[in-house]
Amino acid sequence: MLEENSEGFRYPRIDARKCTDCGLCEKTCPIGKTAGSRNRFALPKAYAAYSKEEKVRAKSMTAGIAYLCGRYVILQGGVVFGVVGDVLHKVEHKKAETLEELSPMRGSKYLQSDTGYIYREVKAELLAGKTVLFTGTPCQASGLYGYLGKEYDNLYTLDLICHGVPSGVVLKKHIAELEEEKGSKVTAFYRDKEMGWNPACFSYVFADGSKITQRGHDNSYNRCFITNMITRKSCQNCDYAKIPRVADLSVGDYLQGDKGSIHDKGNKGLSLVTVNSAKGSVLLAQIMPQIYAAEYPLEEVAKESEHLAKPPKLNIYRRTYFCLIKKHSFTGVNSIMLPHGVLHKALRRLYGVLCYVYEFFKKDSLIQ
């Protein structure tokens, strides 16, 4: 079973009353397994890509590549498993058998999704002979392969080029304080392309009909996330943020480098796609007529997509942040922990040095 810890992340816990000591959980656990142990390309092909269909591109947070893969599978009579929901309520994996059910899987959902018993459903569809596309984070795709225990010719996987998952506890605190400040309930919080795709923008919609839109560097929750202040601790030691990749295809934002100015002059969204296996080549070929794709050397792409080949960096203030957020306001903690101005940055660096010294002499320091 999974239990949420004080930071808002779910971790597995064995129910001793039900455990039979069969060892199956350890055998199927993906952690520590070699991500490239399956039949994966040692050097994937990499593309800057986007959907040629303007409506698809507009409704997808990046550029519609994952949606087009899912649409193809469903139109062939298959099923898609992906993430639905919203960060204010629940984010979970569900099955889509129709295009109407596929549509809610679009969009960025910056929380850890609840997989529930979805692997069991995937296996049932595979055994029934259905073509299946599973989408999720690399660790979730690896978890599926571990659960299945064998290869299925009718299974395709697509993983996200993942920055890690942020804390739901911190988000809830942030939303509660924003509602109190505005005097109205937040009904939606999402990444918004209305002002353009890059830089990323985030919008809050309130029950009174008002809306606040902020660029990513002005949004405090996003700043906590991209500085790895509130990401899950294990994400900073991710086994899957590397090449070879675990899934057949990997898809993510292409925000770095000059590819946006070359291929996305309208600032509508650009995807980075890597083809990691023969199956990935087959799936991408099916949607190639519906997309624009420019191939680039993997070495160049890896330099421009930070988490394609390496996990997020450790933020030495992470544990301090979580200690403070339990007792103080989101706004107050961020005013201290998020650097702004030359003096504040200098004081933070000094604090970092003191924390390292403290770590050396005391095991239970605030650094994690």
Tab-separated table of C-alpha atoms in Angstrom:
chain	number	residue	atom	x	y	z
A	1	MET	CA	0.000	0.000	0.000
A	2	LEU	CA	1.044	3.619	-0.506
A	3	GLU	CA	1.060	6.168	2.301
A	4	GLU	CA	1.606	9.909	2.060
A	5	ASN	CA	4.440	11.277	4.170
A	6	SER	CA	4.673	14.702	5.819
A	7	GLU	CA	6.083	16.235	2.625
A	8	GLY	CA	3.090	15.117	0.574
A	9	PHE	CA	4.677	12.216	-1.320
A	10	ARG	CA	3.369	8.657	-1.400
A	11	TYR	CA	5.726	5.817	-0.487
A	12	PRO	CA	5.078	2.071	-0.341
A	13	ARG	CA	4.478	0.409	3.025
A	14	ILE	CA	4.151	-3.311	3.561
A	15	ASP	CA	1.115	-4.418	5.543
A	16	ALA	CA	2.682	-7.000	7.848
A	17	ARG	CA	-0.726	-8.595	8.466
A	18	LYS	CA	-1.098	-9.495	4.795
A	19	CYS	CA	2.539	-10.113	3.843
A	20	THR	CA	3.396	-13.742	3.008
A	21	ASP	CA	7.142	-13.095	2.562
A	22	CYS	CA	6.961	-14.164	-1.090
A	23	GLY	CA	9.515	-11.513	-2.102
A	24	LEU	CA	7.524	-10.530	-5.188
A	25	CYS	CA	7.503	-6.829	-4.314
A	26	GLU	CA	11.314	-6.756	-4.247
A	27	LYS	CA	11.539	-8.797	-7.430
A	28	THR	CA	9.248	-6.498	-9.413
A	29	CYS	CA	10.448	-3.180	-7.940
A	30	PRO	CA	12.070	-1.182	-10.758
A	31	ILE	CA	14.520	0.685	-8.535
A	32	GLY	CA	18.076	-0.435	-9.102
A	33	LYS	CA	17.213	-2.214	-12.336
A	34	THR	CA	19.093	-1.114	-15.456
A	35	ALA	CA	16.799	1.126	-17.469
A	36	GLY	CA	18.434	0.020	-20.695
A	37	SER	CA	18.326	-3.710	-19.966
A	38	ARG	CA	15.394	-4.104	-22.339
A	39	ASN	CA	15.877	-3.921	-26.090
A	40	ARG	CA	16.564	-0.190	-26.285
A	41	PHE	CA	18.565	1.892	-28.748
A	42	ALA	CA	21.895	2.830	-27.189
A	43	LEU	CA	21.691	6.140	-29.079
A	44	PRO	CA	18.073	7.202	-29.641
A	45	LYS	CA	17.066	9.364	-32.569
A	46	ALA	CA	15.997	12.831	-31.483
A	47	TYR	CA	13.608	15.322	-33.057
A	48	ALA	CA	12.235	18.799	-32.537
A	49	ALA	CA	8.580	18.279	-33.427
A	50	TYR	CA	5.039	19.588	-33.277
A	51	SER	CA	1.577	18.676	-34.539
A	52	LYS	CA	0.600	20.220	-37.878
A	53	GLU	CA	-3.013	20.315	-36.644
A	54	GLU	CA	-3.410	23.721	-35.023
A	55	LYS	CA	-6.301	22.646	-32.774
A	56	VAL	CA	-4.312	19.691	-31.438
A	57	ARG	CA	-1.258	21.843	-30.822
A	58	ALA	CA	-3.264	24.582	-29.125
A	59	LYS	CA	-4.981	22.224	-26.673
A	60	SER	CA	-1.797	20.346	-25.764
A	61	MET	CA	0.641	21.913	-23.341
A	62	THR	CA	3.680	21.121	-25.469
A	63	ALA	CA	2.963	20.368	-29.111
A	64	GLY	CA	0.534	17.457	-29.311
A	65	ILE	CA	2.895	14.541	-30.010
A	66	ALA	CA	1.680	12.349	-27.135
A	67	TYR	CA	-1.947	13.060	-28.023
A	68	LEU	CA	-1.418	12.057	-31.661
A	69	CYS	CA	0.197	8.776	-30.566
A	70	GLY	CA	-2.795	8.083	-28.318
A	71	ARG	CA	-5.277	9.025	-31.014
A	72	TYR	CA	-3.644	6.643	-33.474
A	73	VAL	CA	-3.820	3.748	-30.997
A	74	ILE	CA	-7.488	4.391	-30.179
A	75	LEU	CA	-8.474	4.708	-33.848
A	76	GLN	CA	-6.883	1.296	-34.422
A	77	GLY	CA	-9.151	-0.170	-31.728
A	78	GLY	CA	-6.595	0.020	-28.935
A	79	VAL	CA	-6.594	1.689	-25.515
A	80	VAL	CA	-4.466	4.381	-23.882
A	81	PHE	CA	-3.491	4.657	-20.234
A	82	GLY	CA	-2.522	8.121	-19.075
A	83	VAL	CA	-2.962	10.814	-16.440
A	84	VAL	CA	-6.200	12.749	-15.905
A	85	GLY	CA	-7.494	15.087	-13.224
A	86	ASP	CA	-6.285	18.421	-11.873
A	87	VAL	CA	-3.811	19.395	-9.187
A	88	LEU	CA	-6.497	20.961	-6.972
A	89	HIS	CA	-8.289	17.658	-6.496
A	90	LYS	CA	-6.699	14.430	-7.722
A	91	VAL	CA	-4.256	13.382	-10.413
A	92	GLU	CA	-4.531	9.733	-11.402
A	93	HIS	CA	-3.962	7.216	-14.177
A	94	LYS	CA	-7.035	6.187	-16.151
A	95	LYS	CA	-7.896	4.178	-19.257
A	96	ALA	CA	-9.118	5.841	-22.473
A	97	GLU	CA	-10.990	3.851	-25.106
A	98	THR	CA	-12.438	6.856	-26.972
A	99	LEU	CA	-11.095	10.207	-28.142
A	100	GLU	CA	-13.393	11.898	-25.614
A	101	GLU	CA	-11.701	9.944	-22.808
A	102	LEU	CA	-8.259	10.665	-24.290
A	103	SER	CA	-8.698	14.455	-24.327
A	104	PRO	CA	-8.394	14.965	-20.513
A	105	MET	CA	-4.949	13.335	-20.660
A	106	ARG	CA	-3.606	16.442	-22.373
A	107	GLY	CA	-1.954	19.165	-20.367
A	108	SER	CA	0.750	19.302	-17.717
A	109	LYS	CA	-0.172	18.013	-14.278
A	110	TYR	CA	2.524	18.970	-11.815
A	111	LEU	CA	1.841	16.357	-9.156
A	112	GLN	CA	2.576	12.673	-8.605
A	113	SER	CA	-0.215	10.673	-10.227
A	114	ASP	CA	-1.979	7.870	-8.385
A	115	THR	CA	-1.505	4.685	-10.435
A	116	GLY	CA	-3.845	2.667	-8.207
A	117	TYR	CA	-4.457	-0.724	-9.847
A	118	ILE	CA	-3.743	0.558	-13.357
A	119	TYR	CA	-0.986	-1.972	-14.079
A	120	ARG	CA	-3.510	-4.726	-13.487
A	121	GLU	CA	-5.842	-3.100	-16.026
A	122	VAL	CA	-3.005	-2.766	-18.548
A	123	LYS	CA	-2.220	-6.460	-18.269
A	124	ALA	CA	-5.869	-7.410	-18.724
A	125	GLU	CA	-6.078	-5.405	-21.955
A	126	LEU	CA	-2.832	-6.904	-23.237
A	127	LEU	CA	-4.040	-10.447	-22.532
A	128	ALA	CA	-7.286	-9.600	-24.346
A	129	GLY	CA	-5.219	-8.839	-27.440
A	130	LYS	CA	-5.742	-5.061	-27.423
A	131	THR	CA	-3.007	-2.669	-28.559
A	132	VAL	CA	-2.039	-0.618	-25.510
A	133	LEU	CA	-0.208	2.694	-25.151
A	134	PHE	CA	0.946	3.502	-21.613
A	135	THR	CA	2.077	7.048	-20.857
A	136	GLY	CA	3.622	8.360	-17.651
A	137	THR	CA	6.895	9.201	-15.967
A	138	PRO	CA	9.908	6.960	-16.705
A	139	CYS	CA	9.718	5.317	-13.275
A	140	GLN	CA	6.037	4.514	-13.837
A	141	ALA	CA	6.830	2.941	-17.212
A	142	SER	CA	9.602	0.909	-15.588
A	143	GLY	CA	7.217	-0.122	-12.831
A	144	LEU	CA	4.813	-1.414	-15.468
A	145	TYR	CA	7.501	-3.535	-17.116
A	146	GLY	CA	8.472	-4.898	-13.722
A	147	TYR	CA	4.868	-5.808	-12.971
A	148	LEU	CA	4.289	-7.489	-16.346
A	149	GLY	CA	7.483	-9.518	-16.098
A	150	LYS	CA	7.673	-10.096	-19.865
A	151	GLU	CA	7.506	-8.317	-23.201
A	152	TYR	CA	4.207	-7.865	-25.021
A	153	ASP	CA	4.220	-7.188	-28.746
A	154	ASN	CA	1.002	-5.169	-28.391
A	155	LEU	CA	2.381	-2.764	-25.757
A	156	TYR	CA	3.808	0.674	-26.533
A	157	THR	CA	5.176	3.004	-23.869
A	158	LEU	CA	5.773	6.755	-23.872
A	159	ASP	CA	7.528	8.458	-20.980
A	160	LEU	CA	7.917	12.118	-20.099
A	161	ILE	CA	11.239	13.894	-19.940
A	162	CYS	CA	10.640	14.517	-16.281
A	163	HIS	CA	11.883	17.249	-13.934
A	164	GLY	CA	10.601	15.334	-10.909
A	165	VAL	CA	7.326	15.654	-9.030
A	166	PRO	CA	6.580	18.557	-6.648
A	167	SER	CA	4.947	18.419	-3.238
A	168	GLY	CA	1.173	18.370	-2.974
A	169	VAL	CA	1.359	19.607	0.617
A	170	VAL	CA	3.159	22.771	-0.472
A	171	LEU	CA	0.679	23.323	-3.310
A	172	LYS	CA	-2.304	23.006	-0.969
A	173	LYS	CA	-0.785	25.548	1.410
A	174	HIS	CA	-0.078	27.932	-1.465
A	175	ILE	CA	-3.636	27.667	-2.831
A	176	ALA	CA	-5.204	28.118	0.624
A	177	GLU	CA	-3.237	31.322	1.234
A	178	LEU	CA	-4.069	32.658	-2.228
A	179	GLU	CA	-7.780	32.010	-1.634
A	180	GLU	CA	-7.630	33.847	1.689
A	181	GLU	CA	-5.829	36.781	0.075
A	182	LYS	CA	-8.286	37.030	-2.829
A	183	GLY	CA	-11.386	36.187	-0.816
A	184	SER	CA	-12.463	33.683	-3.463
A	185	LYS	CA	-11.953	29.966	-4.040
A	186	VAL	CA	-9.452	28.821	-6.667
A	187	THR	CA	-11.322	26.652	-9.172
A	188	ALA	CA	-8.407	25.951	-11.527
A	189	PHE	CA	-4.608	26.191	-11.570
A	190	TYR	CA	-2.829	25.239	-14.765
A	191	ARG	CA	-0.088	25.995	-17.246
A	192	ASP	CA	-1.513	28.477	-19.737
A	193	LYS	CA	-0.514	28.998	-23.389
A	194	GLU	CA	-2.723	32.051	-23.938
A	195	MET	CA	0.270	34.420	-23.708
A	196	GLY	CA	2.486	32.030	-25.657
A	197	TRP	CA	4.250	28.798	-24.889
A	198	ASN	CA	7.724	30.018	-23.920
A	199	PRO	CA	8.362	31.209	-21.305
A	200	ALA	CA	5.871	29.066	-19.433
A	201	CYS	CA	2.908	30.847	-17.848
A	202	PHE	CA	0.598	29.726	-15.049
A	203	SER	CA	-2.987	30.796	-14.423
A	204	TYR	CA	-5.324	30.747	-11.426
A	205	VAL	CA	-9.066	30.943	-12.022
A	206	PHE	CA	-11.287	32.021	-9.103
A	207	ALA	CA	-14.909	31.319	-8.277
A	208	ASP	CA	-15.740	35.035	-8.608
A	209	GLY	CA	-14.763	34.864	-12.295
A	210	SER	CA	-11.386	36.586	-11.959
A	211	LYS	CA	-8.128	35.180	-13.289
A	212	ILE	CA	-4.447	35.722	-12.488
A	213	THR	CA	-1.761	34.781	-15.037
A	214	GLN	CA	1.936	34.865	-14.182
A	215	ARG	CA	5.070	34.043	-16.111
A	216	GLY	CA	7.003	31.108	-14.685
A	217	HIS	CA	9.757	33.190	-13.076
A	218	ASP	CA	7.114	35.286	-11.291
A	219	ASN	CA	5.152	32.293	-10.006
A	220	SER	CA	6.438	31.309	-6.579
A	221	TYR	CA	5.207	27.710	-6.723
A	222	ASN	CA	6.895	27.198	-10.086
A	223	ARG	CA	10.115	28.750	-8.786
A	224	CYS	CA	10.101	26.320	-5.864
A	225	PHE	CA	9.647	23.487	-8.343
A	226	ILE	CA	12.266	24.405	-10.938
A	227	THR	CA	14.870	25.102	-8.227
A	228	ASN	CA	14.206	21.583	-6.856
A	229	MET	CA	13.216	23.002	-3.500
A	230	ILE	CA	10.020	20.942	-3.277
A	231	THR	CA	10.662	17.952	-5.542
A	232	ARG	CA	10.459	14.414	-4.236
A	233	LYS	CA	13.795	13.475	-2.681
A	234	SER	CA	14.204	10.295	-4.747
A	235	CYS	CA	13.849	12.317	-7.975
A	236	GLN	CA	17.268	13.802	-7.286
A	237	ASN	CA	18.754	10.314	-7.588
A	238	CYS	CA	16.578	9.190	-10.496
A	239	ASP	CA	17.634	5.948	-12.194
A	240	TYR	CA	15.735	6.868	-15.351
A	241	ALA	CA	16.864	10.390	-16.225
A	242	LYS	CA	19.510	8.968	-18.509
A	243	ILE	CA	20.149	7.321	-21.850
A	244	PRO	CA	19.155	4.694	-22.866
A	245	ARG	CA	15.592	5.566	-21.933
A	246	VAL	CA	13.146	3.047	-20.493
A	247	ALA	CA	10.131	3.690	-22.760
A	248	ASP	CA	9.710	3.313	-26.515
A	249	LEU	CA	9.301	7.080	-26.959
A	250	SER	CA	10.235	9.997	-24.716
A	251	VAL	CA	8.519	13.372	-25.057
A	252	GLY	CA	9.023	16.705	-23.341
A	253	ASP	CA	9.214	20.473	-23.744
A	254	TYR	CA	11.927	21.809	-26.029
A	255	LEU	CA	12.555	25.020	-24.109
A	256	GLN	CA	16.346	25.201	-24.286
A	257	GLY	CA	18.735	26.123	-27.078
A	258	ASP	CA	17.723	27.847	-30.303
A	259	LYS	CA	15.228	25.267	-31.591
A	260	GLY	CA	12.234	27.380	-30.590
A	261	SER	CA	13.368	30.379	-32.636
A	262	ILE	CA	14.058	28.095	-35.606
A	263	HIS	CA	10.970	25.875	-35.597
A	264	ASP	CA	8.406	27.685	-33.427
A	265	LYS	CA	8.354	31.277	-34.621
A	266	GLY	CA	4.701	31.587	-33.558
A	267	ASN	CA	5.547	30.469	-29.982
A	268	LYS	CA	2.833	27.794	-30.056
A	269	GLY	CA	4.801	24.890	-28.566
A	270	LEU	CA	7.694	22.624	-29.507
A	271	SER	CA	8.309	19.046	-28.373
A	272	LEU	CA	11.526	17.149	-27.975
A	273	VAL	CA	10.950	13.538	-29.040
A	274	THR	CA	13.442	10.695	-28.707
A	275	VAL	CA	12.879	7.347	-30.404
A	276	ASN	CA	14.290	4.761	-28.023
A	277	SER	CA	13.357	1.414	-29.577
A	278	ALA	CA	12.153	-0.339	-32.710
A	279	LYS	CA	8.608	-0.103	-31.352
A	280	GLY	CA	9.074	3.612	-30.872
A	281	SER	CA	10.121	3.924	-34.510
A	282	VAL	CA	6.979	2.083	-35.593
A	283	LEU	CA	4.672	4.250	-33.501
A	284	LEU	CA	6.248	7.544	-34.540
A	285	ALA	CA	6.096	6.501	-38.203
A	286	GLN	CA	2.318	6.169	-37.891
A	287	ILE	CA	1.899	9.822	-36.911
A	288	MET	CA	4.752	11.252	-38.996
A	289	PRO	CA	2.396	12.567	-41.727
A	290	GLN	CA	0.593	14.640	-39.053
A	291	ILE	CA	3.691	16.239	-37.524
A	292	TYR	CA	6.583	18.486	-38.376
A	293	ALA	CA	9.857	16.881	-37.260
A	294	ALA	CA	13.483	17.988	-37.588
A	295	GLU	CA	16.129	15.471	-36.537
A	296	TYR	CA	19.105	16.538	-34.413
A	297	PRO	CA	22.191	14.723	-33.086
A	298	LEU	CA	21.531	13.189	-29.684
A	299	GLU	CA	24.634	14.812	-28.198
A	300	GLU	CA	23.310	18.254	-29.103
A	301	VAL	CA	19.830	17.484	-27.783
A	302	ALA	CA	21.138	16.105	-24.479
A	303	LYS	CA	22.944	19.391	-23.813
A	304	GLU	CA	19.774	21.403	-24.445
A	305	SER	CA	17.293	19.193	-22.566
A	306	GLU	CA	18.545	19.186	-19.006
A	307	HIS	CA	16.689	16.128	-17.727
A	308	LEU	CA	16.846	13.876	-20.759
A	309	ALA	CA	20.093	12.430	-19.471
A	310	LYS	CA	20.492	13.607	-15.871
A	311	PRO	CA	18.248	14.024	-12.807
A	312	PRO	CA	17.440	17.362	-11.142
A	313	LYS	CA	20.232	18.738	-8.980
A	314	LEU	CA	20.161	18.495	-5.212
A	315	ASN	CA	18.999	21.725	-3.574
A	316	ILE	CA	20.870	21.955	-0.302
A	317	TYR	CA	18.044	24.025	1.220
A	318	ARG	CA	15.368	21.438	0.512
A	319	ARG	CA	15.058	19.969	4.004
A	320	THR	CA	15.240	23.409	5.566
A	321	TYR	CA	12.341	24.467	3.350
A	322	PHE	CA	10.146	21.555	4.433
A	323	CYS	CA	10.984	22.145	8.090
A	324	LEU	CA	9.913	25.773	7.765
A	325	ILE	CA	6.801	25.205	5.637
A	326	LYS	CA	5.270	23.012	8.344
A	327	LYS	CA	5.194	25.975	10.746
A	328	HIS	CA	5.110	29.098	8.604
A	329	SER	CA	3.242	30.551	5.637
A	330	PHE	CA	4.075	29.704	2.037
A	331	THR	CA	4.649	33.382	1.268
A	332	GLY	CA	6.827	33.918	4.323
A	333	VAL	CA	9.017	30.886	3.714
A	334	ASN	CA	9.502	31.797	0.064
A	335	SER	CA	10.537	35.339	0.964
A	336	ILE	CA	13.438	33.757	2.844
A	337	MET	CA	14.234	30.665	0.775
A	338	LEU	CA	13.855	31.932	-2.807
A	339	PRO	CA	16.788	34.185	-3.698
A	340	HIS	CA	16.091	37.717	-4.889
A	341	GLY	CA	18.644	40.482	-5.167
A	342	VAL	CA	22.429	40.375	-4.830
A	343	LEU	CA	22.519	40.704	-1.030
A	344	HIS	CA	19.929	37.975	-0.477
A	345	LYS	CA	21.797	35.609	-2.788
A	346	ALA	CA	25.057	36.285	-0.947
A	347	LEU	CA	23.430	35.620	2.427
A	348	ARG	CA	21.948	32.377	1.061
A	349	ARG	CA	25.381	31.228	-0.079
A	350	LEU	CA	26.760	31.962	3.386
A	351	TYR	CA	23.874	30.037	4.911
A	352	GLY	CA	24.679	27.137	2.592
A	353	VAL	CA	28.271	27.032	3.825
A	354	LEU	CA	27.101	27.038	7.451
A	355	CYS	CA	24.678	24.200	6.683
A	356	TYR	CA	27.474	22.090	5.215
A	357	VAL	CA	29.548	22.645	8.369
A	358	TYR	CA	26.527	21.722	10.487
A	359	GLU	CA	26.032	18.605	8.369
A	360	PHE	CA	29.589	17.534	9.030
A	361	PHE	CA	29.184	17.654	12.808
A	362	LYS	CA	25.548	16.628	13.217
A	363	LYS	CA	23.826	13.804	11.324
A	364	ASP	CA	20.312	15.136	11.771
A	365	SER	CA	21.046	18.482	10.135
A	366	LEU	CA	18.550	20.407	8.053
A	367	ILE	CA	20.310	19.468	4.830
A	368	GLN	CA	18.870	16.639	2.740
